[in-house]
PDB file of C-alpha atoms in Angstrom:
ATOM      1  CA  MET A 437       0.000   0.000   0.000  1.00  0.00           C
ATOM      2  CA  LYS A 438       1.337   3.403  -0.949  1.00  0.00           C
ATOM      3  CA  ARG A 439       0.987   6.593   1.108  1.00  0.00           C
ATOM      4  CA  LYS A 440       0.225   9.586  -1.116  1.00  0.00           C
ATOM      5  CA  PHE A 441       0.669  13.228  -0.123  1.00  0.00           C
ATOM      6  CA  GLY A 442      -1.442  16.167  -1.289  1.00  0.00           C
ATOM      7  CA  ASP A 443       1.555  18.373  -2.083  1.00  0.00           C
ATOM      8  CA  ARG A 444       3.027  15.752  -4.440  1.00  0.00           C
ATOM      9  CA  ALA A 445       6.500  16.893  -3.373  1.00  0.00           C
ATOM     10  CA  ASN A 446       8.137  13.905  -5.092  1.00  0.00           C
ATOM     11  CA  TRP A 447       6.378  14.297  -8.440  1.00  0.00           C
ATOM     12  CA  ARG A 448       9.384  14.809 -10.705  1.00  0.00           C
ATOM     13  CA  ARG A 449       7.316  15.717 -13.785  1.00  0.00           C
ATOM     14  CA  ILE A 450       6.426  19.046 -12.124  1.00  0.00           C
ATOM     15  CA  THR A 451       9.177  21.687 -12.038  1.00  0.00           C
ATOM     16  CA  ARG A 452       7.213  24.604 -10.510  1.00  0.00           C
ATOM     17  CA  ARG A 453       4.022  24.420  -8.475  1.00  0.00           C
ATOM     18  CA  HIS A 454       1.991  26.061  -5.744  1.00  0.00           C
ATOM     19  CA  PHE A 455       0.257  24.082  -3.013  1.00  0.00           C
ATOM     20  CA  THR A 456      -2.130  25.297  -0.356  1.00  0.00           C
ATOM     21  CA  SER A 457      -4.248  23.449   2.185  1.00  0.00           C
ATOM     22  CA  ARG A 458      -7.047  24.399   4.597  1.00  0.00           C
ATOM     23  CA  TYR A 459      -9.241  22.583   7.077  1.00  0.00           C
ATOM     24  CA  VAL A 460     -12.869  23.386   6.293  1.00  0.00           C
ATOM     25  CA  GLU A 461     -15.987  22.897   8.419  1.00  0.00           C
ATOM     26  CA  CYS A 462     -19.298  23.786   6.797  1.00  0.00           C
ATOM     27  CA  ASP A 463     -22.683  22.245   6.020  1.00  0.00           C
ATOM     28  CA  GLN A 464     -21.468  20.867   2.677  1.00  0.00           C
ATOM     29  CA  PHE A 465     -18.086  19.490   3.706  1.00  0.00           C
ATOM     30  CA  THR A 466     -15.795  18.865   6.671  1.00  0.00           C
ATOM     31  CA  GLY A 467     -12.172  17.941   6.110  1.00  0.00           C
ATOM     32  CA  TYR A 468      -9.070  19.140   4.323  1.00  0.00           C
ATOM     33  CA  LEU A 469      -9.331  20.980   1.038  1.00  0.00           C
ATOM     34  CA  THR A 470      -6.202  21.537  -1.034  1.00  0.00           C
ATOM     35  CA  LEU A 471      -5.264  23.249  -4.263  1.00  0.00           C
ATOM     36  CA  TYR A 472      -2.286  22.115  -6.326  1.00  0.00           C
ATOM     37  CA  THR A 473      -1.466  24.471  -9.214  1.00  0.00           C
ATOM     38  CA  ILE A 474       1.074  23.574 -11.908  1.00  0.00           C
ATOM     39  CA  TYR A 475       3.271  26.414 -13.203  1.00  0.00           C
ATOM     40  CA  GLY A 476       6.020  24.401 -14.895  1.00  0.00           C
ATOM     41  CA  LEU A 477       6.498  20.769 -15.913  1.00  0.00           C
ATOM     42  CA  LYS A 478       8.728  18.584 -18.049  1.00  0.00           C
ATOM     43  CA  GLU A 479       5.862  17.207 -20.143  1.00  0.00           C
ATOM     44  CA  PRO A 480       2.056  17.080 -19.967  1.00  0.00           C
ATOM     45  CA  LEU A 481       0.335  14.028 -18.488  1.00  0.00           C
ATOM     46  CA  TRP A 482      -2.250  12.248 -20.663  1.00  0.00           C
ATOM     47  CA  LYS A 483      -4.629   9.447 -19.613  1.00  0.00           C
ATOM     48  CA  THR A 484      -6.931   7.303 -21.713  1.00  0.00           C
ATOM     49  CA  TYR A 485     -10.315   6.126 -20.423  1.00  0.00           C
ATOM     50  CA  GLY A 486     -12.640   4.285 -22.750  1.00  0.00           C
ATOM     51  CA  GLN A 487     -12.316   5.747 -26.241  1.00  0.00           C
ATOM     52  CA  HIS A 488     -10.921   9.138 -25.219  1.00  0.00           C
ATOM     53  CA  THR A 489      -7.543  10.482 -24.142  1.00  0.00           C
ATOM     54  CA  TYR A 490      -7.437  13.428 -21.747  1.00  0.00           C
ATOM     55  CA  ARG A 491      -4.658  15.806 -20.767  1.00  0.00           C
ATOM     56  CA  ILE A 492      -4.885  15.924 -16.954  1.00  0.00           C
ATOM     57  CA  ALA A 493      -1.704  17.832 -16.062  1.00  0.00           C
ATOM     58  CA  ASP A 494      -0.112  20.737 -17.889  1.00  0.00           C
ATOM     59  CA  LYS A 495       1.038  24.293 -17.312  1.00  0.00           C
ATOM     60  CA  GLY A 496      -1.778  26.292 -15.708  1.00  0.00           C
ATOM     61  CA  TYR A 497      -3.733  23.207 -14.628  1.00  0.00           C
ATOM     62  CA  SER A 498      -4.929  22.908 -11.036  1.00  0.00           C
ATOM     63  CA  TRP A 499      -6.152  20.057  -8.899  1.00  0.00           C
ATOM     64  CA  LEU A 500      -8.673  20.765  -6.149  1.00  0.00           C
ATOM     65  CA  GLN A 501      -8.603  17.900  -3.682  1.00  0.00           C
ATOM     66  CA  TYR A 502     -11.096  16.933  -0.956  1.00  0.00           C
ATOM     67  CA  TYR A 503     -10.125  14.837   2.054  1.00  0.00           C
ATOM     68  CA  PRO A 504     -13.540  14.245   3.682  1.00  0.00           C
ATOM     69  CA  LYS A 505     -13.282  13.648   7.421  1.00  0.00           C
ATOM     70  CA  ASP A 506     -13.788  10.001   8.430  1.00  0.00           C
ATOM     71  CA  SER A 507     -14.128   8.819   4.825  1.00  0.00           C
ATOM     72  CA  HIS A 508     -12.376   6.131   2.833  1.00  0.00           C
ATOM     73  CA  PHE A 509     -12.050   8.123  -0.359  1.00  0.00           C
ATOM     74  CA  ILE A 510     -10.348  11.273  -1.655  1.00  0.00           C
ATOM     75  CA  VAL A 511     -11.794  13.364  -4.492  1.00  0.00           C
ATOM     76  CA  THR A 512      -9.592  15.282  -6.923  1.00  0.00           C
ATOM     77  CA  ALA A 513     -11.227  17.720  -9.343  1.00  0.00           C
ATOM     78  CA  MET A 514      -8.801  18.404 -12.187  1.00  0.00           C
ATOM     79  CA  PHE A 515      -9.128  21.727 -14.022  1.00  0.00           C
ATOM     80  CA  ASP A 516      -7.399  22.901 -17.189  1.00  0.00           C
ATOM     81  CA  ASP A 517      -5.662  26.247 -17.737  1.00  0.00           C
ATOM     82  CA  LYS A 518      -9.025  27.859 -18.571  1.00  0.00           C
ATOM     83  CA  ARG A 519     -10.559  26.670 -15.260  1.00  0.00           C
ATOM     84  CA  GLN A 520     -12.701  24.080 -17.051  1.00  0.00           C
ATOM     85  CA  ILE A 521     -13.172  20.676 -15.460  1.00  0.00           C
ATOM     86  CA  VAL A 522     -11.235  17.856 -17.111  1.00  0.00           C
ATOM     87  CA  GLN A 523     -12.220  15.027 -14.758  1.00  0.00           C
ATOM     88  CA  TRP A 524     -12.883  13.975 -11.194  1.00  0.00           C
ATOM     89  CA  TYR A 525     -10.621  11.264  -9.802  1.00  0.00           C
ATOM     90  CA  ILE A 526     -11.736   9.407  -6.681  1.00  0.00           C
ATOM     91  CA  ASP A 527      -9.071   7.432  -4.835  1.00  0.00           C
ATOM     92  CA  ILE A 528     -10.323   4.700  -2.518  1.00  0.00           C
ATOM     93  CA  CYS A 529      -8.199   4.718   0.638  1.00  0.00           C
ATOM     94  CA  LYS A 530      -7.672   2.835   3.872  1.00  0.00           C
ATOM     95  CA  LYS A 531      -7.134   5.923   5.979  1.00  0.00           C
ATOM     96  CA  GLN A 532      -6.087   9.527   5.743  1.00  0.00           C
ATOM     97  CA  GLY A 533      -4.286  12.025   7.919  1.00  0.00           C
ATOM     98  CA  VAL A 534      -2.159  15.144   7.924  1.00  0.00           C
ATOM     99  CA  THR A 535       1.578  15.672   8.453  1.00  0.00           C
ATOM    100  CA  ASP A 536       3.021  17.983  11.120  1.00  0.00           C
ATOM    101  CA  GLN A 537       3.528  20.486   8.283  1.00  0.00           C
ATOM    102  CA  GLY A 538      -0.201  20.460   7.459  1.00  0.00           C
ATOM    103  CA  VAL A 539      -0.010  18.335   4.303  1.00  0.00           C
ATOM    104  CA  PRO A 540      -2.906  15.862   3.958  1.00  0.00           C
ATOM    105  CA  TRP A 541      -2.088  12.265   2.995  1.00  0.00           C
ATOM    106  CA  PHE A 542      -3.907   8.987   2.376  1.00  0.00           C
ATOM    107  CA  ASP A 543      -3.055   5.300   2.209  1.00  0.00           C
ATOM    108  CA  ASP A 544      -4.174   4.236  -1.268  1.00  0.00           C
ATOM    109  CA  LEU A 545      -6.271   1.068  -1.631  1.00  0.00           C
ATOM    110  CA  TYR A 546      -5.691   0.777  -5.393  1.00  0.00           C
ATOM    111  CA  LEU A 547      -9.296   1.143  -6.627  1.00  0.00           C
ATOM    112  CA  ASP A 548     -10.142   4.414  -8.353  1.00  0.00           C
ATOM    113  CA  VAL A 549     -13.251   5.910  -9.873  1.00  0.00           C
ATOM    114  CA  VAL A 550     -12.889   8.413 -12.713  1.00  0.00           C
ATOM    115  CA  VAL A 551     -15.703  10.622 -13.952  1.00  0.00           C
ATOM    116  CA  ASN A 552     -14.873  12.626 -17.056  1.00  0.00           C
ATOM    117  CA  LYS A 553     -16.373  15.998 -17.947  1.00  0.00           C
ATOM    118  CA  ASP A 554     -18.971  14.276 -20.133  1.00  0.00           C
ATOM    119  CA  GLY A 555     -20.212  12.179 -17.208  1.00  0.00           C
ATOM    120  CA  GLU A 556     -18.675   8.851 -18.238  1.00  0.00           C
ATOM    121  CA  VAL A 557     -17.770   6.773 -15.161  1.00  0.00           C
ATOM    122  CA  PHE A 558     -14.887   4.305 -14.974  1.00  0.00           C
ATOM    123  CA  LEU A 559     -13.852   1.936 -12.174  1.00  0.00           C
ATOM    124  CA  LEU A 560     -10.097   1.419 -12.416  1.00  0.00           C
ATOM    125  CA  ASP A 561      -7.422  -0.892 -11.062  1.00  0.00           C
ATOM    126  CA  GLU A 562      -9.492  -3.829  -9.829  1.00  0.00           C
ATOM    127  CA  ASP A 563      -6.608  -6.026 -11.008  1.00  0.00           C
ATOM    128  CA  GLU A 564      -4.172  -4.060  -8.821  1.00  0.00           C
ATOM    129  CA  LEU A 565      -6.433  -4.596  -5.792  1.00  0.00           C
ATOM    130  CA  GLU A 566      -6.569  -8.351  -6.496  1.00  0.00           C
ATOM    131  CA  ASP A 567      -2.769  -8.493  -6.909  1.00  0.00           C
ATOM    132  CA  ALA A 568      -2.229  -6.561  -3.663  1.00  0.00           C
ATOM    133  CA  LEU A 569      -4.376  -9.073  -1.781  1.00  0.00           C
ATOM    134  CA  ARG A 570      -2.537 -12.023  -3.387  1.00  0.00           C
ATOM    135  CA  ARG A 571       0.833 -10.477  -2.417  1.00  0.00           C
ATOM    136  CA  SER A 572      -0.461  -9.792   1.128  1.00  0.00           C
ATOM    137  CA  ASP A 573       0.206  -6.061   0.674  1.00  0.00           C
ATOM    138  CA  ILE A 574      -3.303  -5.550   2.032  1.00  0.00           C
ATOM    139  CA  THR A 575      -5.503  -7.587   4.363  1.00  0.00           C
ATOM    140  CA  ARG A 576      -8.804  -9.212   3.497  1.00  0.00           C
ATOM    141  CA  ASP A 577     -10.481  -6.437   5.558  1.00  0.00           C
ATOM    142  CA  ASP A 578      -8.681  -3.787   3.460  1.00  0.00           C
ATOM    143  CA  TYR A 579      -9.871  -5.565   0.318  1.00  0.00           C
ATOM    144  CA  ARG A 580     -13.497  -5.623   1.533  1.00  0.00           C
ATOM    145  CA  GLN A 581     -13.290  -1.978   2.614  1.00  0.00           C
ATOM    146  CA  ALA A 582     -12.042  -0.953  -0.841  1.00  0.00           C
ATOM    147  CA  LYS A 583     -14.818  -2.878  -2.643  1.00  0.00           C
ATOM    148  CA  VAL A 584     -17.584  -1.592  -0.313  1.00  0.00           C
ATOM    149  CA  THR A 585     -16.360   2.017  -0.541  1.00  0.00           C
ATOM    150  CA  ALA A 586     -16.121   1.882  -4.341  1.00  0.00           C
ATOM    151  CA  ARG A 587     -19.662   0.450  -4.558  1.00  0.00           C
ATOM    152  CA  ARG A 588     -20.985   3.225  -2.286  1.00  0.00           C
ATOM    153  CA  VAL A 589     -19.285   5.914  -4.361  1.00  0.00           C
ATOM    154  CA  LEU A 590     -20.579   4.431  -7.628  1.00  0.00           C
ATOM    155  CA  ARG A 591     -24.137   4.155  -6.230  1.00  0.00           C
ATOM    156  CA  ALA A 592     -24.009   7.789  -5.048  1.00  0.00           C
ATOM    157  CA  ILE A 593     -22.802   8.893  -8.495  1.00  0.00           C
ATOM    158  CA  ASP A 594     -25.517   6.877 -10.262  1.00  0.00           C
ATOM    159  CA  ALA A 595     -28.187   8.360  -7.957  1.00  0.00           C
ATOM    160  CA  HIS A 596     -26.862  11.909  -8.530  1.00  0.00           C
ATOM    161  CA  GLU A 597     -26.118  12.125  -4.790  1.00  0.00           C
ATOM    162  CA  PHE A 598     -22.340  12.554  -4.940  1.00  0.00           C
ATOM    163  CA  PRO A 599     -21.941  16.202  -3.874  1.00  0.00           C
ATOM    164  CA  TYR A 600     -18.322  16.736  -4.915  1.00  0.00           C
ATOM    165  CA  PHE A 601     -19.018  17.433  -8.576  1.00  0.00           C
ATOM    166  CA  MET A 602     -21.034  20.611  -8.092  1.00  0.00           C
ATOM    167  CA  MET A 603     -19.157  21.529  -4.909  1.00  0.00           C
ATOM    168  CA  SER A 604     -15.799  21.491  -6.714  1.00  0.00           C
ATOM    169  CA  LEU A 605     -17.078  23.725  -9.496  1.00  0.00           C
ATOM    170  CA  GLU A 606     -18.340  26.235  -6.917  1.00  0.00           C
ATOM    171  CA  HIS A 607     -15.233  26.044  -4.713  1.00  0.00           C
ATOM    172  CA  ARG A 608     -12.807  26.427  -7.605  1.00  0.00           C
ATOM    173  CA  ASP A 609     -13.901  29.997  -8.198  1.00  0.00           C
ATOM    174  CA  ARG A 610     -15.277  31.090  -4.837  1.00  0.00           C
ATOM    175  CA  LEU A 611     -12.553  29.847  -2.509  1.00  0.00           C
ATOM    176  CA  PHE A 612      -9.474  29.840  -4.672  1.00  0.00           C
ATOM    177  CA  HIS A 613      -9.640  32.594  -7.255  1.00  0.00           C
ATOM    178  CA  ASN A 614     -11.653  35.098  -5.268  1.00  0.00           C
ATOM    179  CA  GLY A 615     -11.223  33.995  -1.687  1.00  0.00           C
ATOM    180  CA  GLU A 616      -8.916  32.864   1.036  1.00  0.00           C
ATOM    181  CA  PHE A 617      -6.842  30.448  -1.107  1.00  0.00           C
ATOM    182  CA  ARG A 618      -5.913  33.099  -3.668  1.00  0.00           C
ATOM    183  CA  ARG A 619      -2.164  33.154  -4.173  1.00  0.00           C
ATOM    184  CA  LYS A 620      -0.536  36.184  -2.597  1.00  0.00           C
ATOM    185  CA  LYS A 621       1.687  38.039  -5.033  1.00  0.00           C
TER     186      LYS A 621
END
């Protein structure tokens, strides 16, 4: 199992970035909210889902990430350089926390859900979850937790009850470009 950090400090593709993090408590959401903005990189990052290939990281792109308190998933809303949504990426995780420096992290449980801007939904890396269980990298309880969490997320998406899609579109402008997360010059 791999621990992943919100500031992506070890991501070598990125040469210049800005990262900010806040703990938020409101009716809509409680937990850590981060913004990772890319200012320079060695090469863009492209991903293919279904029949389409998407650029998910490039100069001017930003990733708004939600770490919901007491949840077993992390939501990343990926925006292009024109502030348009590219995709939402939902990591299924065992647990999450925050470093002494205030950087949120999570222990990845391999399964991921991707929702592209057109609303197509993809469940990814089931084979990686199976392999991790076979290698004893995760326990049977971890495996069950990942499957149950992914099913809950997919059901919420299908029922139009997954609040992070609309919330991320609102937060991207309100909190980050006009509000308290705005980069100080």
